[in-house]
Tab-separated table of C-alpha atoms and ligand atoms in Angstrom:
chain	number	residue	atom	x	y	z
A	182	UNK	CA	105.708	153.696	63.504
A	183	UNK	CA	108.959	152.193	62.534
A	184	UNK	CA	111.275	154.382	60.585
A	185	UNK	CA	111.980	152.884	57.240
A	186	UNK	CA	115.131	151.227	57.388
A	187	UNK	CA	118.049	152.536	55.169
A	188	UNK	CA	120.874	150.652	53.658
A	189	UNK	CA	123.837	151.571	51.426
A	190	UNK	CA	124.055	149.581	47.923
A	191	UNK	CA	127.278	149.658	45.956
A	192	UNK	CA	126.515	150.799	42.516
A	193	UNK	CA	129.455	148.659	41.213
A	194	UNK	CA	128.559	145.353	42.558
A	195	UNK	CA	125.421	145.553	43.843
A	196	UNK	CA	126.081	144.456	47.522
A	197	UNK	CA	124.443	145.919	50.374
A	198	UNK	CA	125.966	147.503	53.585
A	199	UNK	CA	124.174	148.626	56.498
A	200	UNK	CA	126.707	151.542	57.163
A	201	UNK	CA	128.027	154.174	54.361
A	202	UNK	CA	131.855	154.130	53.732
A	203	UNK	CA	134.294	155.416	51.333
A	204	UNK	CA	135.176	151.982	49.837
A	205	UNK	CA	132.848	149.103	49.053
A	206	UNK	CA	133.914	146.178	51.446
A	207	UNK	CA	132.961	143.671	48.653
A	208	UNK	CA	134.533	144.870	45.469
A	209	UNK	CA	136.915	147.620	46.497
A	210	UNK	CA	135.241	150.487	44.529
A	211	UNK	CA	135.736	153.935	45.890
A	212	UNK	CA	132.744	156.260	46.332
A	213	UNK	CA	130.088	153.816	44.984
A	214	UNK	CA	127.920	153.245	47.872
A	215	UNK	CA	124.506	155.076	47.712
A	216	UNK	CA	121.647	155.377	50.224
A	217	UNK	CA	118.244	153.279	49.617
A	218	UNK	CA	115.418	152.332	51.441
A	219	UNK	CA	115.927	148.883	52.495
A	220	UNK	CA	112.801	146.481	51.274
A	221	UNK	CA	110.323	146.076	54.040
A	222	UNK	CA	110.888	142.855	56.194
A	223	UNK	CA	108.416	140.162	56.164
A	224	UNK	CA	107.550	138.950	59.337
A	225	UNK	CA	108.784	135.284	59.831
A	226	UNK	CA	108.760	133.193	62.929
A	227	UNK	CA	110.860	130.164	63.365
A	228	UNK	CA	107.566	128.430	63.787
A	229	UNK	CA	106.295	128.688	60.213
A	230	UNK	CA	106.761	126.096	58.122
A	231	UNK	CA	106.999	126.498	54.409
A	232	UNK	CA	106.076	122.949	53.951
A	233	UNK	CA	102.358	123.655	53.445
A	234	UNK	CA	100.104	126.195	51.706
A	235	UNK	CA	101.892	126.119	48.524
A	236	UNK	CA	101.078	124.538	45.161
A	237	UNK	CA	102.048	121.166	44.324
A	238	UNK	CA	104.711	121.434	41.365
A	239	UNK	CA	104.600	119.024	38.652
A	240	UNK	CA	108.028	117.528	38.295
A	241	UNK	CA	109.156	116.608	34.939
A	242	UNK	CA	111.625	114.177	33.306
A	243	UNK	CA	114.621	115.702	31.560
A	244	UNK	CA	113.907	113.938	28.308
A	245	UNK	CA	110.581	115.321	27.987
A	246	UNK	CA	109.666	116.832	24.405
A	247	UNK	CA	110.443	120.291	23.768
A	248	UNK	CA	109.883	122.756	21.157
A	249	UNK	CA	112.916	124.401	20.147
A	250	UNK	CA	111.760	128.127	18.651
A	251	UNK	CA	113.289	128.792	15.472
A	252	UNK	CA	116.374	131.264	15.768
A	253	UNK	CA	116.344	134.506	13.878
A	254	UNK	CA	119.179	135.563	11.796
A	255	UNK	CA	120.254	138.964	12.686
A	256	UNK	CA	121.644	139.839	9.115
A	257	UNK	CA	125.224	139.445	10.273
A	258	UNK	CA	126.552	135.989	10.233
A	259	UNK	CA	129.291	137.015	12.619
A	260	UNK	CA	126.678	138.374	15.282
A	261	UNK	CA	124.740	135.181	14.764
A	262	UNK	CA	127.995	133.220	15.354
A	263	UNK	CA	128.650	134.903	18.514
A	264	UNK	CA	124.818	134.080	19.577
A	265	UNK	CA	125.179	130.576	19.135
A	266	UNK	CA	123.373	130.734	15.642
A	267	UNK	CA	121.264	133.685	15.968
A	268	UNK	CA	118.569	135.286	18.106
A	269	UNK	CA	116.425	133.110	20.208
A	270	UNK	CA	112.795	134.511	20.165
A	271	UNK	CA	111.894	135.791	23.917
A	272	UNK	CA	115.599	135.992	24.927
A	273	UNK	CA	117.265	138.901	26.725
A	274	UNK	CA	120.858	139.762	25.253
A	275	UNK	CA	123.121	142.247	27.037
A	276	UNK	CA	125.703	143.683	24.623
A	277	UNK	CA	128.597	145.562	26.711
A	278	UNK	CA	131.640	147.475	25.605
A	279	UNK	CA	133.497	150.644	25.994
A	280	UNK	CA	131.907	153.957	24.852
A	281	UNK	CA	132.783	154.577	20.892
A	282	UNK	CA	133.572	151.075	20.367
A	283	UNK	CA	130.651	150.797	17.975
A	284	UNK	CA	127.504	149.030	19.884
A	285	UNK	CA	125.044	151.483	18.647
A	286	UNK	CA	126.247	151.018	15.083
A	287	UNK	CA	126.351	147.319	15.088
A	288	UNK	CA	122.685	147.196	16.642
A	289	UNK	CA	121.232	149.756	14.122
A	290	UNK	CA	122.651	147.888	11.362
A	291	UNK	CA	121.310	144.380	12.668
A	292	UNK	CA	118.083	146.207	13.161
A	293	UNK	CA	118.093	147.671	9.688
A	294	UNK	CA	118.841	144.032	8.038
A	295	UNK	CA	116.341	142.290	10.112
A	296	UNK	CA	113.561	145.035	9.261
A	297	UNK	CA	114.718	144.695	5.509
A	298	UNK	CA	114.059	140.912	5.921
A	299	UNK	CA	110.392	141.643	6.774
A	300	UNK	CA	110.592	141.510	10.672
A	301	UNK	CA	109.147	144.121	13.136
A	302	UNK	CA	112.065	145.937	14.741
A	303	UNK	CA	112.039	148.494	17.219
A	304	UNK	CA	114.824	150.886	18.157
A	305	UNK	CA	114.763	152.794	21.308
A	306	UNK	CA	117.454	155.115	22.089
A	307	UNK	CA	118.007	156.894	25.484
A	308	UNK	CA	121.242	158.422	24.523
A	309	UNK	CA	120.690	159.963	21.176
A	310	UNK	CA	118.069	162.246	19.617
A	311	UNK	CA	115.980	160.403	16.774
A	312	UNK	CA	117.519	162.924	14.347
A	313	UNK	CA	120.999	161.503	15.509
A	314	UNK	CA	120.139	158.140	15.032
A	315	UNK	CA	118.485	158.666	11.563
A	316	UNK	CA	121.652	160.414	10.549
A	317	UNK	CA	123.894	157.392	11.570
A	318	UNK	CA	121.166	155.363	9.611
A	319	UNK	CA	121.637	157.294	6.198
A	320	UNK	CA	125.428	156.997	6.698
A	321	UNK	CA	125.168	153.521	6.919
A	322	UNK	CA	122.878	153.268	4.097
A	323	UNK	CA	119.850	152.292	6.001
A	324	UNK	CA	117.501	155.371	5.772
A	325	UNK	CA	115.013	153.351	4.042
A	326	UNK	CA	115.010	150.226	6.438
A	327	UNK	CA	111.515	150.009	7.875
A	328	UNK	CA	112.956	150.160	11.703
A	329	UNK	CA	110.535	151.822	14.019
A	330	UNK	CA	112.538	154.356	15.996
A	331	UNK	CA	111.848	156.106	19.109
A	332	UNK	CA	114.073	158.271	21.459
A	333	UNK	CA	112.776	157.319	25.014
A	334	UNK	CA	113.981	156.692	28.552
A	335	UNK	CA	110.741	155.890	30.354
A	336	UNK	CA	110.395	151.983	30.577
A	337	UNK	CA	106.535	152.340	31.281
A	338	UNK	CA	106.190	154.433	27.760
A	339	UNK	CA	108.200	151.997	26.120
A	340	UNK	CA	106.133	148.938	27.232
A	341	UNK	CA	102.934	150.800	26.608
A	342	UNK	CA	103.795	151.534	23.204
A	343	UNK	CA	104.778	147.733	22.581
A	344	UNK	CA	101.673	146.663	24.136
A	345	UNK	CA	99.724	148.718	21.908
A	346	UNK	CA	101.438	148.447	18.483
A	347	UNK	CA	101.973	145.473	16.229
A	348	UNK	CA	104.134	142.343	17.465
A	349	UNK	CA	107.767	143.072	17.194
A	350	UNK	CA	110.475	140.302	16.783
A	351	UNK	CA	113.345	142.594	18.080
A	352	UNK	CA	113.494	145.528	20.504
A	353	UNK	CA	116.743	147.089	20.912
A	354	UNK	CA	117.351	149.245	23.974
A	355	UNK	CA	120.242	151.710	23.712
A	356	UNK	CA	121.205	151.647	26.652
A	357	UNK	CA	119.967	150.312	29.822
A	358	UNK	CA	121.777	152.853	31.891
A	359	UNK	CA	119.582	155.684	30.608
A	360	UNK	CA	116.201	153.787	31.208
A	361	UNK	CA	114.147	154.497	33.876
A	362	UNK	CA	111.319	152.639	35.841
A	363	UNK	CA	108.733	154.774	37.705
A	364	UNK	CA	108.098	151.765	40.079
A	365	UNK	CA	111.138	152.942	41.968
A	366	UNK	CA	112.638	156.228	43.108
A	367	UNK	CA	116.232	156.725	41.957
A	368	UNK	CA	118.251	158.340	39.171
A	369	UNK	CA	118.744	156.203	35.851
A	370	UNK	CA	121.853	154.437	35.890
A	371	UNK	CA	121.655	153.680	39.755
A	372	UNK	CA	121.888	149.767	40.440
A	373	UNK	CA	118.270	149.675	41.749
A	374	UNK	CA	116.954	151.525	38.515
A	375	UNK	CA	118.984	149.370	36.154
A	376	UNK	CA	117.873	146.282	37.900
A	377	UNK	CA	114.252	147.479	37.869
A	378	UNK	CA	114.021	148.741	34.159
A	379	UNK	CA	115.803	145.524	33.039
A	380	UNK	CA	113.795	143.361	34.841
A	381	UNK	CA	110.474	144.769	33.211
A	382	UNK	CA	112.172	144.742	29.851
A	383	UNK	CA	112.978	141.022	30.090
A	384	UNK	CA	109.793	140.170	31.779
A	385	UNK	CA	108.300	141.622	28.437
A	386	UNK	CA	110.538	139.645	26.206
A	387	UNK	CA	109.504	136.406	28.015
A	388	UNK	CA	105.622	136.988	27.733
A	389	UNK	CA	105.673	138.237	24.074
A	390	UNK	CA	108.428	136.381	22.329
A	391	UNK	CA	109.868	139.561	21.409
A	392	UNK	CA	114.041	139.466	21.500
A	393	UNK	CA	115.297	142.293	23.697
A	394	UNK	CA	118.687	143.520	23.154
A	395	UNK	CA	120.135	145.609	25.806
A	396	UNK	CA	123.271	148.028	25.445
A	397	UNK	CA	125.231	148.031	28.579
A	398	UNK	CA	127.989	150.541	29.427
A	399	UNK	CA	131.351	149.429	30.580
A	400	UNK	CA	133.563	150.938	33.354
A	401	UNK	CA	136.997	151.443	33.054
A	402	UNK	CA	138.073	148.000	34.536
A	403	UNK	CA	135.889	146.510	32.057
A	404	UNK	CA	132.687	145.300	33.880
A	405	UNK	CA	129.137	146.284	32.579
A	406	UNK	CA	128.744	149.306	34.606
A	407	UNK	CA	125.976	149.468	37.469
A	408	UNK	CA	125.051	145.987	38.520
A	409	UNK	CA	126.914	142.943	37.663
A	410	UNK	CA	123.481	141.200	38.698
A	411	UNK	CA	122.204	142.378	35.224
A	412	UNK	CA	124.823	139.459	33.876
A	413	UNK	CA	122.652	137.015	35.917
A	414	UNK	CA	119.246	138.237	34.600
A	415	UNK	CA	119.605	137.928	31.027
A	416	UNK	CA	120.117	135.002	28.712
A	417	UNK	CA	123.202	135.958	26.860
A	418	UNK	CA	125.953	138.709	27.544
A	419	UNK	CA	128.114	139.530	24.509
A	420	UNK	CA	131.221	142.176	24.812
A	421	UNK	CA	132.187	144.303	22.011
A	422	UNK	CA	135.997	144.546	22.302
A	423	UNK	CA	138.777	146.254	20.359
A	424	UNK	CA	140.895	149.334	20.494
A	425	UNK	CA	139.228	152.197	19.225
A	426	UNK	CA	142.101	153.260	17.445
A	427	UNK	CA	142.367	150.346	15.564
A	428	UNK	CA	139.815	149.079	12.976
A	429	UNK	CA	139.027	145.605	14.138
A	430	UNK	CA	136.423	144.692	16.550
A	431	UNK	CA	135.565	141.117	18.487
A	432	UNK	CA	132.320	140.220	19.546
A	433	UNK	CA	132.777	137.752	22.616
A	434	UNK	CA	130.028	135.833	24.500
A	435	UNK	CA	130.873	135.547	28.061
A	436	UNK	CA	127.440	133.985	28.781
A	437	UNK	CA	124.889	131.979	26.657
A	438	UNK	CA	122.080	130.153	27.952
A	439	UNK	CA	121.340	129.011	24.474
A	440	UNK	CA	124.647	128.116	22.940
A	441	UNK	CA	128.412	127.856	23.525
A	442	UNK	CA	130.739	130.943	24.633
A	443	UNK	CA	133.691	130.129	22.678
A	444	UNK	CA	132.814	131.483	19.235
A	445	UNK	CA	133.576	135.235	18.404
A	446	UNK	CA	132.355	137.293	15.842
A	447	UNK	CA	134.910	139.646	14.044
A	448	UNK	CA	134.216	142.924	12.434
A	449	UNK	CA	136.127	145.821	10.968
A	450	UNK	CA	134.795	149.573	11.394
A	451	UNK	CA	134.480	151.004	8.315
A	452	UNK	CA	133.508	154.550	6.847
A	453	UNK	CA	129.926	153.201	6.287
A	454	UNK	CA	129.753	151.165	9.361
A	455	UNK	CA	130.663	147.515	10.462
A	456	UNK	CA	131.817	144.955	8.024
A	457	UNK	CA	132.231	141.229	8.725
A	458	UNK	CA	135.392	139.544	8.654
A	459	UNK	CA	134.577	135.909	7.985
A	460	UNK	CA	138.236	134.925	7.660
A	461	UNK	CA	140.146	136.719	10.339
A	462	UNK	CA	143.252	134.522	10.604
A	463	UNK	CA	145.894	137.230	9.234
A	464	UNK	CA	144.365	140.232	10.790
A	465	UNK	CA	146.603	140.600	13.573
A	466	UNK	CA	149.844	139.916	12.037
A	467	UNK	CA	152.519	142.582	11.177
A	468	UNK	CA	154.105	142.561	7.695
A	469	UNK	CA	157.977	142.991	7.748
A	470	UNK	CA	160.801	141.371	6.124
A	471	UNK	CA	163.560	141.500	8.838
A	472	UNK	CA	162.686	139.864	12.093
A	473	UNK	CA	162.705	141.845	15.193
A	474	UNK	CA	163.869	140.858	18.548
A	475	UNK	CA	160.743	140.487	20.954
A	476	UNK	CA	157.955	139.618	18.158
A	477	UNK	CA	156.416	136.371	18.045
A	478	UNK	CA	153.572	135.113	16.281
A	479	UNK	CA	150.874	133.092	18.053
A	480	UNK	CA	148.277	130.795	16.673
A	481	UNK	CA	145.563	131.626	19.010
A	482	UNK	CA	142.085	129.784	18.635
A	483	UNK	CA	139.114	131.700	19.140
A	484	UNK	CA	136.283	129.066	19.114
A	485	UNK	CA	136.595	126.939	16.067
A	486	UNK	CA	138.696	129.696	14.318
A	487	UNK	CA	142.308	129.942	14.255
A	488	UNK	CA	143.476	133.741	14.328
A	489	UNK	CA	147.253	134.493	14.251
A	490	UNK	CA	148.607	137.147	16.379
A	491	UNK	CA	151.967	139.045	16.770
A	492	UNK	CA	152.772	139.409	20.530
A	493	UNK	CA	155.524	142.036	21.017
A	494	UNK	CA	157.795	142.317	23.958
A	495	UNK	CA	160.021	144.899	24.811
A	496	UNK	CA	162.721	145.004	28.011
A	497	UNK	CA	164.506	148.068	29.159
A	498	UNK	CA	167.434	147.793	31.420
A	499	UNK	CA	167.191	149.895	34.604
A	500	UNK	CA	170.227	151.013	37.006
A	501	UNK	CA	169.823	148.589	39.883
A	502	UNK	CA	167.494	149.700	42.874
A	503	UNK	CA	164.882	151.242	40.677
A	504	UNK	CA	161.268	149.646	40.615
A	505	UNK	CA	161.038	148.398	36.901
A	506	UNK	CA	157.545	148.886	35.312
A	507	UNK	CA	155.369	146.014	33.601
A	508	UNK	CA	152.726	147.250	31.299
A	509	UNK	CA	150.592	144.775	29.255
A	510	UNK	CA	148.224	145.539	26.473
A	511	UNK	CA	145.970	142.680	25.268
A	512	UNK	CA	147.176	139.852	27.765
A	513	UNK	CA	146.588	139.433	31.511
A	514	UNK	CA	149.057	141.129	33.580
A	515	UNK	CA	148.891	138.568	36.458
A	516	UNK	CA	149.905	135.658	33.928
A	517	UNK	CA	152.900	137.903	32.874
A	518	UNK	CA	153.824	138.274	36.406
A	519	UNK	CA	153.949	134.256	36.812
A	520	UNK	CA	155.792	133.950	33.387
A	521	UNK	CA	158.482	136.064	34.485
A	522	UNK	CA	158.701	134.180	37.903
A	523	UNK	CA	158.819	131.019	35.799
A	524	UNK	CA	161.437	132.166	33.592
A	525	UNK	CA	163.700	133.427	36.530
A	526	UNK	CA	163.147	130.370	38.688
A	527	UNK	CA	163.409	127.869	36.121
A	528	UNK	CA	165.575	128.981	33.619
A	529	UNK	CA	167.640	131.298	35.295
A	530	UNK	CA	166.919	134.392	33.346
A	531	UNK	CA	166.231	137.384	35.553
A	532	UNK	CA	164.158	140.579	34.552
A	533	UNK	CA	164.421	142.165	37.787
A	534	UNK	CA	166.485	144.957	36.468
A	535	UNK	CA	164.429	145.496	33.287
A	536	UNK	CA	161.215	147.172	32.484
A	537	UNK	CA	158.808	144.729	30.853
A	538	UNK	CA	156.533	145.867	28.263
A	539	UNK	CA	153.966	143.351	26.325
A	540	UNK	CA	151.653	144.153	23.624
A	541	UNK	CA	149.191	142.051	21.262
A	542	UNK	CA	149.366	143.700	17.853
A	543	UNK	CA	145.821	144.934	16.373
A	544	UNK	CA	144.024	145.594	19.718
A	545	UNK	CA	143.056	142.007	20.168
A	546	UNK	CA	142.842	140.527	23.620
A	547	UNK	CA	144.135	137.067	23.757
A	548	UNK	CA	142.801	134.875	26.337
A	549	UNK	CA	143.740	131.471	24.934
A	550	UNK	CA	146.091	129.728	27.781
A	551	UNK	CA	148.457	128.544	25.018
A	552	UNK	CA	149.755	131.963	24.616
A	553	UNK	CA	152.048	131.374	27.483
A	554	UNK	CA	154.727	129.772	25.034
A	555	UNK	CA	154.768	132.876	22.788
A	556	UNK	CA	154.749	135.278	25.587
A	557	UNK	CA	157.842	133.455	26.865
A	558	UNK	CA	159.504	133.371	23.664
A	559	UNK	CA	158.771	136.962	22.928
A	560	UNK	CA	160.068	137.994	26.345
A	561	UNK	CA	163.290	135.552	26.139
A	562	UNK	CA	164.041	137.307	22.528
A	563	UNK	CA	163.529	140.801	23.697
A	564	UNK	CA	165.750	140.029	26.904
A	565	UNK	CA	168.647	138.417	24.895
A	566	UNK	CA	167.978	140.924	21.948
A	567	UNK	CA	167.809	137.689	19.637
A	568	UNK	CA	165.003	137.958	16.862
A	569	UNK	CA	163.006	134.788	16.696
A	570	UNK	CA	163.571	133.415	13.248
A	571	UNK	CA	161.009	134.704	10.553
A	572	UNK	CA	158.212	132.300	9.651
A	573	UNK	CA	158.191	130.873	13.166
A	574	UNK	CA	155.245	130.547	15.504
A	575	UNK	CA	155.026	129.512	19.243
A	576	UNK	CA	152.306	127.958	21.401
A	577	UNK	CA	151.801	125.955	24.519
A	578	UNK	CA	150.756	126.365	28.047
A	579	UNK	CA	153.512	126.727	30.544
A	580	UNK	CA	153.297	125.374	34.153
A	581	UNK	CA	154.741	126.824	37.263
A	582	UNK	CA	157.378	123.738	37.067
A	583	UNK	CA	158.526	125.344	33.920
A	584	UNK	CA	157.173	122.283	31.732
A	585	UNK	CA	155.530	122.940	28.782
A	586	UNK	CA	151.952	121.318	28.226
A	587	UNK	CA	150.272	120.317	25.105
A	588	UNK	CA	147.581	122.927	23.738
A	589	UNK	CA	144.065	122.031	22.523
A	590	UNK	CA	143.594	121.650	18.686
A	591	UNK	CA	147.247	121.835	17.990
A	592	UNK	CA	146.673	120.391	14.468
A	593	UNK	CA	144.261	123.394	13.334
A	594	UNK	CA	147.041	125.903	14.662
A	595	UNK	CA	149.601	124.234	12.717
A	596	UNK	CA	147.503	123.824	9.486
A	597	UNK	CA	146.308	127.554	9.619
A	598	UNK	CA	149.924	128.670	10.224
A	599	UNK	CA	151.161	126.586	7.459
A	600	UNK	CA	148.529	128.181	5.202
A	601	UNK	CA	149.685	131.629	5.747
A	602	UNK	CA	153.410	130.523	5.104
A	603	UNK	CA	154.789	129.756	8.573
A	604	UNK	CA	157.561	126.714	8.387
A	605	UNK	CA	158.523	126.308	12.176
A	606	UNK	CA	156.736	125.876	15.317
A	607	UNK	CA	157.856	126.147	18.845
A	608	UNK	CA	155.218	123.730	20.361
A	609	UNK	CA	155.103	121.243	23.211
A	610	UNK	CA	156.740	117.921	22.972
A	611	UNK	CA	154.894	115.224	20.988
A	612	UNK	CA	153.193	117.954	18.636
A	613	UNK	CA	153.448	116.471	14.956
A	614	UNK	CA	154.342	118.860	12.120
A	615	UNK	CA	152.033	119.402	9.236
A	616	UNK	CA	152.982	119.496	5.521
A	617	UNK	CA	155.477	122.332	5.053
A	618	UNK	CA	155.681	123.086	8.891
A	619	UNK	CA	158.180	121.417	11.019
A	620	UNK	CA	157.900	121.467	14.981
A	621	UNK	CA	160.682	122.287	17.155
A	622	UNK	CA	159.623	120.535	20.414
A	623	UNK	CA	160.288	122.327	23.735
A	624	UNK	CA	159.631	120.413	26.808
A	625	UNK	CA	160.535	123.096	29.242
A	626	UNK	CA	161.112	126.791	29.515
A	627	UNK	CA	164.745	125.865	29.612
A	628	UNK	CA	164.702	124.021	26.389
A	629	UNK	CA	163.015	127.122	24.900
A	630	UNK	CA	165.617	129.535	26.166
A	631	UNK	CA	168.532	127.281	24.629
A	632	UNK	CA	166.670	126.884	21.272
A	633	UNK	CA	166.039	130.930	21.200
A	634	UNK	CA	169.693	131.294	22.402
A	635	UNK	CA	170.732	129.218	19.595
A	636	UNK	CA	172.330	126.505	21.748
A	637	UNK	CA	170.080	123.715	20.293
B	185	TYD	P1	129.051	153.895	18.320
B	185	TYD	O1	128.245	152.774	17.575
B	185	TYD	O2	128.483	155.137	18.444
B	185	TYD	O3	129.759	153.479	19.784
B	185	TYD	P2	128.822	153.180	21.172
B	185	TYD	O4	127.498	152.899	20.613
B	185	TYD	O5	129.432	151.627	21.382
B	185	TYD	O6	129.321	154.325	21.979
B	185	TYD	O7	130.283	154.088	17.498
B	185	TYD	C1	130.940	155.359	17.240
B	185	TYD	C2	132.101	155.269	16.455
B	185	TYD	O8	132.409	154.527	15.380
B	185	TYD	C3	132.509	156.651	16.341
B	185	TYD	O9	133.860	157.053	16.942
B	185	TYD	C4	132.884	156.846	14.929
B	185	TYD	C5	132.956	155.149	14.425
B	185	TYD	N1	132.189	154.937	13.239
B	185	TYD	C6	132.715	154.673	12.081
B	185	TYD	O10	133.939	154.610	11.803
B	185	TYD	N2	132.008	154.249	10.764
B	185	TYD	C7	130.609	154.466	11.002
B	185	TYD	O11	130.111	154.388	9.753
B	185	TYD	C8	130.076	154.892	11.976
B	185	TYD	C9	128.540	154.962	12.134
B	185	TYD	C10	130.559	155.030	13.107
B	186	MG	MG1	126.081	154.200	21.673
């Protein structure tokens, strides 16, 4: 008998290797390869044709009539917004986020609210004992919500219970990494276990119309731990972001088969759980009277809502020859390197002998490309040690040529900024001011530097 083939599967990216290695050749993760039995090879000869023997599919036109299932409100307008308008029955949603960010809290609150609204809701915790969850529910003021609670890790037990009980509208699994499928060998949390458990739970959602929400842990580098394949299997992937030391949390959709991925939900962590923040535009601003060098306000656009964020840059001069540090919180470090290069090549400003630190205030992560101009303004202001005048905002995308490109929805950004008392905008050329807010157009990074240096 042939020996079963062995292979080594990376627990970070799911790629299979014939040989063990210390580092995954695909994703570069260290010590992530684990031995697994390879699936039995199906005999297949080149003579075999797949053109016969199957069932003929009924091909349909794109405009065939469809019945859209009614979406279920979760009791949190901000969660509904991130989901694209509520939970779609029969869908599987993955919610990722750092440990302690508030995933369990958010889902227990949503479960409680849905149960109070008369929907059947089951909450299965694989991480905490039932008493711990009850204690949290009491603290959240949800002790009387008719949520069906279980502490379990066996997918078979969970699905058996689901099949024998009443129909549920929502099943929360906290977390998928603790679940175990007995169809397969291996400890919970390994790629194959997570994949098998998720597959069965997603299958259950599709067959019964119950929404399944899976909580997924996130590794240090921000990926949902274990397989990225999980992201392909579910209908929607939401990330719960924020700094644990700050109060605000953003729920961001990175994939949604039933809606857009541009809307975010904004929450604040309070002593009695998560509270919604329906109007987040001024959350990430710092109140101060005198302007400080290196601080610039950027009107970011999150979905359809403007959110003003203070970006802070600090440069520290080093003796020549030392390697300067670049540290970034809340923005892309590759993009920072690019902007520093553009400022050097197109505006003649050298940061080579300076350490550069960049921070987005309030623990928000900025991904709007129009942040370039605000970051550049912060860097230049820090380097020249010249504050940007108070009540000034900056936005626009910067090209490698040093030109400043128009940003989407400039009107919306300006209107919200004017509402919050800003009076001047460093913006791409051809941006029109709105009532009370004048535009100082900058066509290139050179023009921006001249304005900040006070030459224009
Ligand atoms: P949790 O939901 O357990 O995070 P996750 O499931 O993502 O790991 O959140 C735990 C944190 O939230 C914990 O550090 C305390 C804080 N918290 C509050 O501030 N207020 C509350 O009412 C609750 C329940 C938690
Ligand atoms: Mg948790």
